[in-house]
PDB file of C-alpha atoms in Angstrom:
ATOM      1  CA  UNK A  25      16.596  10.323  17.128  1.00  0.00           C
ATOM      2  CA  UNK A  26      18.576   8.687  19.999  1.00  0.00           C
ATOM      3  CA  UNK A  27      18.435   5.239  18.547  1.00  0.00           C
ATOM      4  CA  UNK A  28      20.674   4.016  15.701  1.00  0.00           C
ATOM      5  CA  UNK A  29      19.386   3.150  12.324  1.00  0.00           C
ATOM      6  CA  UNK A  30      19.834  -0.405  12.891  1.00  0.00           C
ATOM      7  CA  UNK A  31      18.207  -0.387  16.260  1.00  0.00           C
ATOM      8  CA  UNK A  32      15.079   1.390  14.679  1.00  0.00           C
ATOM      9  CA  UNK A  33      15.010  -1.238  11.813  1.00  0.00           C
ATOM     10  CA  UNK A  34      15.007  -4.012  14.585  1.00  0.00           C
ATOM     11  CA  UNK A  35      12.051  -2.263  16.398  1.00  0.00           C
ATOM     12  CA  UNK A  36      10.147  -2.141  13.006  1.00  0.00           C
ATOM     13  CA  UNK A  37      11.036  -5.900  12.479  1.00  0.00           C
ATOM     14  CA  UNK A  38       9.663  -6.539  15.965  1.00  0.00           C
ATOM     15  CA  UNK A  39       6.493  -4.544  15.518  1.00  0.00           C
ATOM     16  CA  UNK A  40       5.756  -6.287  12.208  1.00  0.00           C
ATOM     17  CA  UNK A  41       6.467  -9.793  13.589  1.00  0.00           C
ATOM     18  CA  UNK A  42       4.227  -9.134  16.649  1.00  0.00           C
ATOM     19  CA  UNK A  43       1.417  -7.716  14.344  1.00  0.00           C
ATOM     20  CA  UNK A  44       1.707 -10.909  12.038  1.00  0.00           C
ATOM     21  CA  UNK A  45       1.523 -13.242  15.094  1.00  0.00           C
ATOM     22  CA  UNK A  46      -1.405 -11.360  16.666  1.00  0.00           C
ATOM     23  CA  UNK A  47      -3.305 -11.576  13.176  1.00  0.00           C
ATOM     24  CA  UNK A  48      -2.785 -15.382  13.334  1.00  0.00           C
ATOM     25  CA  UNK A  49      -3.886 -15.781  16.784  1.00  0.00           C
ATOM     26  CA  UNK A  50      -6.628 -13.304  17.139  1.00  0.00           C
ATOM     27  CA  UNK A  51      -7.992 -13.118  13.495  1.00  0.00           C
ATOM     28  CA  UNK A  52      -9.179  -9.655  13.762  1.00  0.00           C
ATOM     29  CA  UNK A  53     -10.793  -9.807  10.331  1.00  0.00           C
ATOM     30  CA  UNK A  54     -13.301 -12.269  11.688  1.00  0.00           C
ATOM     31  CA  UNK A  55     -14.298 -10.093  14.469  1.00  0.00           C
ATOM     32  CA  UNK A  56     -14.750  -7.106  11.942  1.00  0.00           C
ATOM     33  CA  UNK A  57     -16.893  -9.350   9.539  1.00  0.00           C
ATOM     34  CA  UNK A  58     -18.987 -10.411  12.619  1.00  0.00           C
ATOM     35  CA  UNK A  59     -19.828  -6.851  13.299  1.00  0.00           C
ATOM     36  CA  UNK A  60     -17.559  -6.198  16.152  1.00  0.00           C
ATOM     37  CA  UNK A  61     -18.327  -4.331  18.541  1.00  0.00           C
ATOM     38  CA  UNK A  62     -21.880  -5.219  18.397  1.00  0.00           C
ATOM     39  CA  UNK A  63     -23.358  -2.419  20.439  1.00  0.00           C
ATOM     40  CA  UNK A  64     -22.346   0.143  17.766  1.00  0.00           C
ATOM     41  CA  UNK A  65     -24.451   1.031  14.811  1.00  0.00           C
ATOM     42  CA  UNK A  66     -24.886   3.601  12.104  1.00  0.00           C
ATOM     43  CA  UNK A  67     -22.038   6.134  11.537  1.00  0.00           C
ATOM     44  CA  UNK A  68     -20.279   5.184  14.704  1.00  0.00           C
ATOM     45  CA  UNK A  69     -19.929   1.547  13.519  1.00  0.00           C
ATOM     46  CA  UNK A  70     -18.663   2.713  10.265  1.00  0.00           C
ATOM     47  CA  UNK A  71     -16.008   5.052  11.861  1.00  0.00           C
ATOM     48  CA  UNK A  72     -14.871   2.243  14.247  1.00  0.00           C
ATOM     49  CA  UNK A  73     -14.662  -0.160  11.271  1.00  0.00           C
ATOM     50  CA  UNK A  74     -12.585   2.210   9.348  1.00  0.00           C
ATOM     51  CA  UNK A  75     -10.117   2.686  12.084  1.00  0.00           C
ATOM     52  CA  UNK A  76      -9.916  -1.032  12.902  1.00  0.00           C
ATOM     53  CA  UNK A  77      -9.467  -1.535   9.037  1.00  0.00           C
ATOM     54  CA  UNK A  78      -6.448   0.765   8.992  1.00  0.00           C
ATOM     55  CA  UNK A  79      -4.751  -0.838  12.001  1.00  0.00           C
ATOM     56  CA  UNK A  80      -5.578  -4.362  10.573  1.00  0.00           C
ATOM     57  CA  UNK A  81      -4.070  -3.370   7.176  1.00  0.00           C
ATOM     58  CA  UNK A  82      -0.919  -2.045   8.819  1.00  0.00           C
ATOM     59  CA  UNK A  83      -0.835  -5.448  10.828  1.00  0.00           C
ATOM     60  CA  UNK A  84      -0.661  -7.254   7.457  1.00  0.00           C
ATOM     61  CA  UNK A  85      -4.313  -8.353   7.082  1.00  0.00           C
ATOM     62  CA  UNK A  86      -5.086  -8.582   3.495  1.00  0.00           C
ATOM     63  CA  UNK A  87      -7.242  -5.890   2.264  1.00  0.00           C
ATOM     64  CA  UNK A  88      -9.700  -7.979   0.045  1.00  0.00           C
ATOM     65  CA  UNK A  89     -10.899  -9.799   3.129  1.00  0.00           C
ATOM     66  CA  UNK A  90     -11.711  -6.387   4.860  1.00  0.00           C
ATOM     67  CA  UNK A  91     -13.220  -4.874   1.777  1.00  0.00           C
ATOM     68  CA  UNK A  92     -15.619  -7.870   1.495  1.00  0.00           C
ATOM     69  CA  UNK A  93     -16.471  -7.415   5.176  1.00  0.00           C
ATOM     70  CA  UNK A  94     -17.147  -3.677   4.773  1.00  0.00           C
ATOM     71  CA  UNK A  95     -19.637  -4.345   1.846  1.00  0.00           C
ATOM     72  CA  UNK A  96     -21.290  -7.205   3.723  1.00  0.00           C
ATOM     73  CA  UNK A  97     -21.798  -5.318   6.876  1.00  0.00           C
ATOM     74  CA  UNK A  98     -22.502  -1.785   5.653  1.00  0.00           C
ATOM     75  CA  UNK A  99     -23.521  -2.049   2.073  1.00  0.00           C
ATOM     76  CA  UNK A 100     -21.983  -0.381  -0.884  1.00  0.00           C
ATOM     77  CA  UNK A 101     -21.923   3.319   0.084  1.00  0.00           C
ATOM     78  CA  UNK A 102     -20.995   3.205   3.740  1.00  0.00           C
ATOM     79  CA  UNK A 103     -18.986   0.093   3.146  1.00  0.00           C
ATOM     80  CA  UNK A 104     -16.837   1.915   0.589  1.00  0.00           C
ATOM     81  CA  UNK A 105     -16.357   5.009   2.743  1.00  0.00           C
ATOM     82  CA  UNK A 106     -15.012   2.768   5.581  1.00  0.00           C
ATOM     83  CA  UNK A 107     -12.913   0.732   3.370  1.00  0.00           C
ATOM     84  CA  UNK A 108     -11.373   3.707   1.344  1.00  0.00           C
ATOM     85  CA  UNK A 109     -10.730   5.456   4.686  1.00  0.00           C
ATOM     86  CA  UNK A 110      -9.149   2.560   6.281  1.00  0.00           C
ATOM     87  CA  UNK A 111      -6.990   1.873   3.356  1.00  0.00           C
ATOM     88  CA  UNK A 112      -5.555   5.405   3.360  1.00  0.00           C
ATOM     89  CA  UNK A 113      -5.181   5.146   7.256  1.00  0.00           C
ATOM     90  CA  UNK A 114      -3.277   1.884   6.960  1.00  0.00           C
ATOM     91  CA  UNK A 115      -0.976   3.078   4.176  1.00  0.00           C
ATOM     92  CA  UNK A 116      -0.146   6.044   6.197  1.00  0.00           C
ATOM     93  CA  UNK A 117       0.606   4.106   9.264  1.00  0.00           C
ATOM     94  CA  UNK A 118       2.804   1.693   7.334  1.00  0.00           C
ATOM     95  CA  UNK A 119       4.570   4.564   5.690  1.00  0.00           C
ATOM     96  CA  UNK A 120       5.204   6.389   8.821  1.00  0.00           C
ATOM     97  CA  UNK A 121       6.604   3.329  10.406  1.00  0.00           C
ATOM     98  CA  UNK A 122       8.901   2.554   7.466  1.00  0.00           C
ATOM     99  CA  UNK A 123      10.136   6.100   6.956  1.00  0.00           C
ATOM    100  CA  UNK A 124      10.811   6.687  10.894  1.00  0.00           C
ATOM    101  CA  UNK A 125      12.363   3.152  11.739  1.00  0.00           C
ATOM    102  CA  UNK A 126      13.444   1.669   8.403  1.00  0.00           C
ATOM    103  CA  UNK A 127      14.524   4.081   5.809  1.00  0.00           C
ATOM    104  CA  UNK A 128      17.933   4.993   7.081  1.00  0.00           C
ATOM    105  CA  UNK A 129      18.870   1.404   7.675  1.00  0.00           C
ATOM    106  CA  UNK A 130      17.697   0.103   4.514  1.00  0.00           C
ATOM    107  CA  UNK A 131      18.772   2.688   1.998  1.00  0.00           C
ATOM    108  CA  UNK A 132      22.398   1.418   1.991  1.00  0.00           C
ATOM    109  CA  UNK A 133      21.129  -1.958   0.798  1.00  0.00           C
ATOM    110  CA  UNK A 134      19.455  -0.409  -2.326  1.00  0.00           C
ATOM    111  CA  UNK A 135      22.352  -1.600  -4.489  1.00  0.00           C
ATOM    112  CA  UNK A 136      21.008  -4.011  -7.039  1.00  0.00           C
ATOM    113  CA  UNK A 137      20.102  -2.752 -10.546  1.00  0.00           C
ATOM    114  CA  UNK A 138      16.480  -3.608 -10.173  1.00  0.00           C
ATOM    115  CA  UNK A 139      16.345  -2.174  -6.861  1.00  0.00           C
ATOM    116  CA  UNK A 140      18.056   1.085  -7.919  1.00  0.00           C
ATOM    117  CA  UNK A 141      15.710   1.420 -10.786  1.00  0.00           C
ATOM    118  CA  UNK A 142      12.706   0.977  -8.697  1.00  0.00           C
ATOM    119  CA  UNK A 143      13.855   3.235  -6.185  1.00  0.00           C
ATOM    120  CA  UNK A 144      14.514   6.026  -8.680  1.00  0.00           C
ATOM    121  CA  UNK A 145      11.101   5.487 -10.151  1.00  0.00           C
ATOM    122  CA  UNK A 146       9.493   6.043  -6.762  1.00  0.00           C
ATOM    123  CA  UNK A 147      11.865   8.862  -5.684  1.00  0.00           C
ATOM    124  CA  UNK A 148      11.515  10.872  -8.973  1.00  0.00           C
ATOM    125  CA  UNK A 149       7.929   9.871 -10.193  1.00  0.00           C
ATOM    126  CA  UNK A 150       6.450   8.908  -6.981  1.00  0.00           C
ATOM    127  CA  UNK A 151       2.729   9.977  -7.535  1.00  0.00           C
ATOM    128  CA  UNK A 152       2.717   8.520 -11.193  1.00  0.00           C
ATOM    129  CA  UNK A 153       4.220   5.265 -10.040  1.00  0.00           C
ATOM    130  CA  UNK A 154       2.219   4.785  -6.880  1.00  0.00           C
ATOM    131  CA  UNK A 155      -1.025   5.553  -8.657  1.00  0.00           C
ATOM    132  CA  UNK A 156      -0.141   2.703 -11.260  1.00  0.00           C
ATOM    133  CA  UNK A 157       0.704   0.245  -8.413  1.00  0.00           C
ATOM    134  CA  UNK A 158      -2.752   0.967  -6.751  1.00  0.00           C
ATOM    135  CA  UNK A 159      -4.831   0.917  -9.908  1.00  0.00           C
ATOM    136  CA  UNK A 160      -3.181  -2.512 -10.879  1.00  0.00           C
ATOM    137  CA  UNK A 161      -2.440  -4.019  -7.590  1.00  0.00           C
ATOM    138  CA  UNK A 162       0.303  -6.713  -8.664  1.00  0.00           C
ATOM    139  CA  UNK A 163       2.399  -5.761  -5.663  1.00  0.00           C
ATOM    140  CA  UNK A 164       1.069  -6.553  -2.167  1.00  0.00           C
ATOM    141  CA  UNK A 165      -0.288  -3.574  -0.448  1.00  0.00           C
ATOM    142  CA  UNK A 166       2.036  -3.557   2.495  1.00  0.00           C
ATOM    143  CA  UNK A 167       5.115  -4.157   0.368  1.00  0.00           C
ATOM    144  CA  UNK A 168       4.246  -1.009  -1.614  1.00  0.00           C
ATOM    145  CA  UNK A 169       3.850   0.906   1.422  1.00  0.00           C
ATOM    146  CA  UNK A 170       7.387   0.086   2.710  1.00  0.00           C
ATOM    147  CA  UNK A 171       9.028   0.390  -0.638  1.00  0.00           C
ATOM    148  CA  UNK A 172       7.600   4.012  -0.874  1.00  0.00           C
ATOM    149  CA  UNK A 173       8.727   4.829   2.735  1.00  0.00           C
ATOM    150  CA  UNK A 174      12.228   3.645   1.957  1.00  0.00           C
ATOM    151  CA  UNK A 175      12.493   5.601  -1.132  1.00  0.00           C
ATOM    152  CA  UNK A 176      12.597   9.543  -1.395  1.00  0.00           C
ATOM    153  CA  UNK A 177       8.888   9.646  -2.165  1.00  0.00           C
ATOM    154  CA  UNK A 178       6.960  12.483  -0.145  1.00  0.00           C
ATOM    155  CA  UNK A 179       4.039  11.477   2.134  1.00  0.00           C
ATOM    156  CA  UNK A 180       1.387  13.650   0.622  1.00  0.00           C
ATOM    157  CA  UNK A 181       1.720  12.294  -3.028  1.00  0.00           C
ATOM    158  CA  UNK A 182       1.859   8.770  -1.572  1.00  0.00           C
ATOM    159  CA  UNK A 183      -1.403   9.085   0.343  1.00  0.00           C
ATOM    160  CA  UNK A 184      -3.131  10.994  -2.590  1.00  0.00           C
ATOM    161  CA  UNK A 185      -2.084   8.213  -4.976  1.00  0.00           C
ATOM    162  CA  UNK A 186      -3.228   5.621  -2.610  1.00  0.00           C
ATOM    163  CA  UNK A 187      -6.660   7.299  -2.256  1.00  0.00           C
ATOM    164  CA  UNK A 188      -7.245   7.704  -5.922  1.00  0.00           C
ATOM    165  CA  UNK A 189      -5.593   4.549  -7.274  1.00  0.00           C
ATOM    166  CA  UNK A 190      -7.479   2.330  -4.630  1.00  0.00           C
ATOM    167  CA  UNK A 191     -11.043   3.454  -5.512  1.00  0.00           C
ATOM    168  CA  UNK A 192     -11.760   1.068  -8.484  1.00  0.00           C
ATOM    169  CA  UNK A 193     -10.556  -2.035  -6.757  1.00  0.00           C
ATOM    170  CA  UNK A 194     -11.975  -1.250  -3.441  1.00  0.00           C
ATOM    171  CA  UNK A 195     -15.527  -0.462  -5.057  1.00  0.00           C
ATOM    172  CA  UNK A 196     -15.393  -3.759  -6.709  1.00  0.00           C
ATOM    173  CA  UNK A 197     -14.580  -5.817  -3.579  1.00  0.00           C
ATOM    174  CA  UNK A 198     -17.291  -3.752  -1.501  1.00  0.00           C
ATOM    175  CA  UNK A 199     -19.963  -4.432  -4.143  1.00  0.00           C
ATOM    176  CA  UNK A 200     -18.992  -8.116  -4.194  1.00  0.00           C
ATOM    177  CA  UNK A 201     -19.357  -8.301  -0.383  1.00  0.00           C
ATOM    178  CA  UNK A 202     -22.617  -6.404  -0.311  1.00  0.00           C
ATOM    179  CA  UNK A 203     -24.136  -8.738  -2.933  1.00  0.00           C
ATOM    180  CA  UNK A 204     -22.543 -11.890  -1.689  1.00  0.00           C
ATOM    181  CA  UNK A 205     -25.968 -13.226  -0.814  1.00  0.00           C
ATOM    182  CA  UNK A 206     -27.175 -12.874  -4.355  1.00  0.00           C
ATOM    183  CA  UNK A 207     -24.223 -14.440  -6.372  1.00  0.00           C
ATOM    184  CA  UNK A 208     -26.231 -14.491  -9.702  1.00  0.00           C
ATOM    185  CA  UNK A 209     -27.030 -10.627  -9.452  1.00  0.00           C
ATOM    186  CA  UNK A 210     -25.741  -8.394 -12.159  1.00  0.00           C
ATOM    187  CA  UNK A 211     -23.735  -6.270  -9.466  1.00  0.00           C
ATOM    188  CA  UNK A 212     -22.102  -9.344  -8.140  1.00  0.00           C
ATOM    189  CA  UNK A 213     -21.188 -10.611 -11.552  1.00  0.00           C
ATOM    190  CA  UNK A 214     -19.951  -7.323 -12.754  1.00  0.00           C
ATOM    191  CA  UNK A 215     -17.675  -6.731  -9.745  1.00  0.00           C
ATOM    192  CA  UNK A 216     -16.344 -10.164  -9.670  1.00  0.00           C
ATOM    193  CA  UNK A 217     -15.710  -9.905 -13.404  1.00  0.00           C
ATOM    194  CA  UNK A 218     -13.827  -6.571 -12.672  1.00  0.00           C
ATOM    195  CA  UNK A 219     -11.748  -8.296  -9.959  1.00  0.00           C
ATOM    196  CA  UNK A 220     -10.749 -10.937 -12.115  1.00  0.00           C
ATOM    197  CA  UNK A 221      -9.927  -8.664 -15.048  1.00  0.00           C
ATOM    198  CA  UNK A 222      -7.971  -6.268 -12.958  1.00  0.00           C
ATOM    199  CA  UNK A 223      -5.816  -9.116 -11.574  1.00  0.00           C
ATOM    200  CA  UNK A 224      -5.112 -10.123 -15.137  1.00  0.00           C
ATOM    201  CA  UNK A 225      -4.136  -6.621 -16.193  1.00  0.00           C
ATOM    202  CA  UNK A 226      -1.977  -6.445 -12.937  1.00  0.00           C
ATOM    203  CA  UNK A 227      -0.011  -9.407 -14.021  1.00  0.00           C
ATOM    204  CA  UNK A 228       0.563  -7.992 -17.518  1.00  0.00           C
ATOM    205  CA  UNK A 229       1.442  -4.529 -16.080  1.00  0.00           C
ATOM    206  CA  UNK A 230       3.756  -6.238 -13.555  1.00  0.00           C
ATOM    207  CA  UNK A 231       5.490  -8.215 -16.417  1.00  0.00           C
ATOM    208  CA  UNK A 232       5.899  -5.197 -18.448  1.00  0.00           C
ATOM    209  CA  UNK A 233       7.230  -3.107 -15.396  1.00  0.00           C
ATOM    210  CA  UNK A 234       9.935  -5.750 -14.675  1.00  0.00           C
ATOM    211  CA  UNK A 235      10.950  -5.751 -18.353  1.00  0.00           C
ATOM    212  CA  UNK A 236      11.154  -1.766 -18.161  1.00  0.00           C
ATOM    213  CA  UNK A 237      13.125  -1.979 -14.999  1.00  0.00           C
ATOM    214  CA  UNK A 238      15.508  -4.452 -16.358  1.00  0.00           C
ATOM    215  CA  UNK A 239      16.058  -2.259 -19.446  1.00  0.00           C
ATOM    216  CA  UNK A 240      16.589   0.769 -17.234  1.00  0.00           C
ATOM    217  CA  UNK A 241      19.086  -1.111 -15.107  1.00  0.00           C
ATOM    218  CA  UNK A 242      21.131  -2.376 -17.821  1.00  0.00           C
ATOM    219  CA  UNK A 243      20.928   0.618 -20.068  1.00  0.00           C
ATOM    220  CA  UNK A 244      19.944   4.038 -19.050  1.00  0.00           C
ATOM    221  CA  UNK A 245      19.835   3.119 -15.274  1.00  0.00           C
ATOM    222  CA  UNK A 246      23.445   3.926 -14.614  1.00  0.00           C
ATOM    223  CA  UNK A 247      22.839   7.638 -15.942  1.00  0.00           C
ATOM    224  CA  UNK A 248      20.516   8.443 -13.344  1.00  0.00           C
ATOM    225  CA  UNK A 249      21.559   8.423  -9.458  1.00  0.00           C
ATOM    226  CA  UNK A 250      19.639   6.024  -7.281  1.00  0.00           C
ATOM    227  CA  UNK A 251      19.458   8.632  -4.548  1.00  0.00           C
ATOM    228  CA  UNK A 252      19.060  12.095  -6.282  1.00  0.00           C
ATOM    229  CA  UNK A 253      19.462  15.072  -4.379  1.00  0.00           C
ATOM    230  CA  UNK A 254      16.299  17.223  -3.607  1.00  0.00           C
ATOM    231  CA  UNK A 255      15.561  19.955  -6.188  1.00  0.00           C
ATOM    232  CA  UNK A 256      15.667  22.638  -3.670  1.00  0.00           C
ATOM    233  CA  UNK A 257      19.223  21.831  -2.859  1.00  0.00           C
ATOM    234  CA  UNK A 258      20.650  22.432  -6.344  1.00  0.00           C
ATOM    235  CA  UNK A 259      21.759  26.014  -6.271  1.00  0.00           C
ATOM    236  CA  UNK A 260      21.570  27.858  -9.643  1.00  0.00           C
ATOM    237  CA  UNK A 261      24.846  28.945 -11.268  1.00  0.00           C
ATOM    238  CA  UNK A 262      25.463  32.633 -11.229  1.00  0.00           C
ATOM    239  CA  UNK A 263      26.546  34.342 -14.506  1.00  0.00           C
TER     240      UNK A 263
END
């Protein structure tokens, strides 16, 4: 690319800042929850919502708001399809932006023990680590996207782990949104209970993960390089 890594990082910061300001000014989540655009219906509306969901997620709109809106607008099945598709799209957009504009500039700053341990986990065990992050969302969605982009994690395992790991939490929020008018219904109570339980489990998993990273950084973390060479680059030693 013609631009230097620092220039690309500056563009990424400008894009994220502009996206955040646009979200605050225009509140696209309110437009989506109101059924915009109103002239669409059926599969077309679900598709447009999914596309808008992905863009809004990349623009820092919190996913729970969008998941609730998807359930309220389209019901459980269509709402889940729109929300999960938008989740994967938004994750892919964030990953692509972070990989293209931020990776080269940010990798030299992965120096602290915790950062090296976390980067090593994502680089060497990307699918497993990202699946755990999505199943127990203690880390903000967009932060996980850019952390994966800066690491050596490949795109396909990232997207697959995002799709699989986001299913339980997305289903719970979509059901809660579709049953919001009946807050005493079993479906609403079960879905909200699952959301609360998953948040508690995420807090416990996050605490244990920090403890593991601290131990890896202070003990065995030094034995593993933070930026391992790709497997295919390691030539076998001839006899």
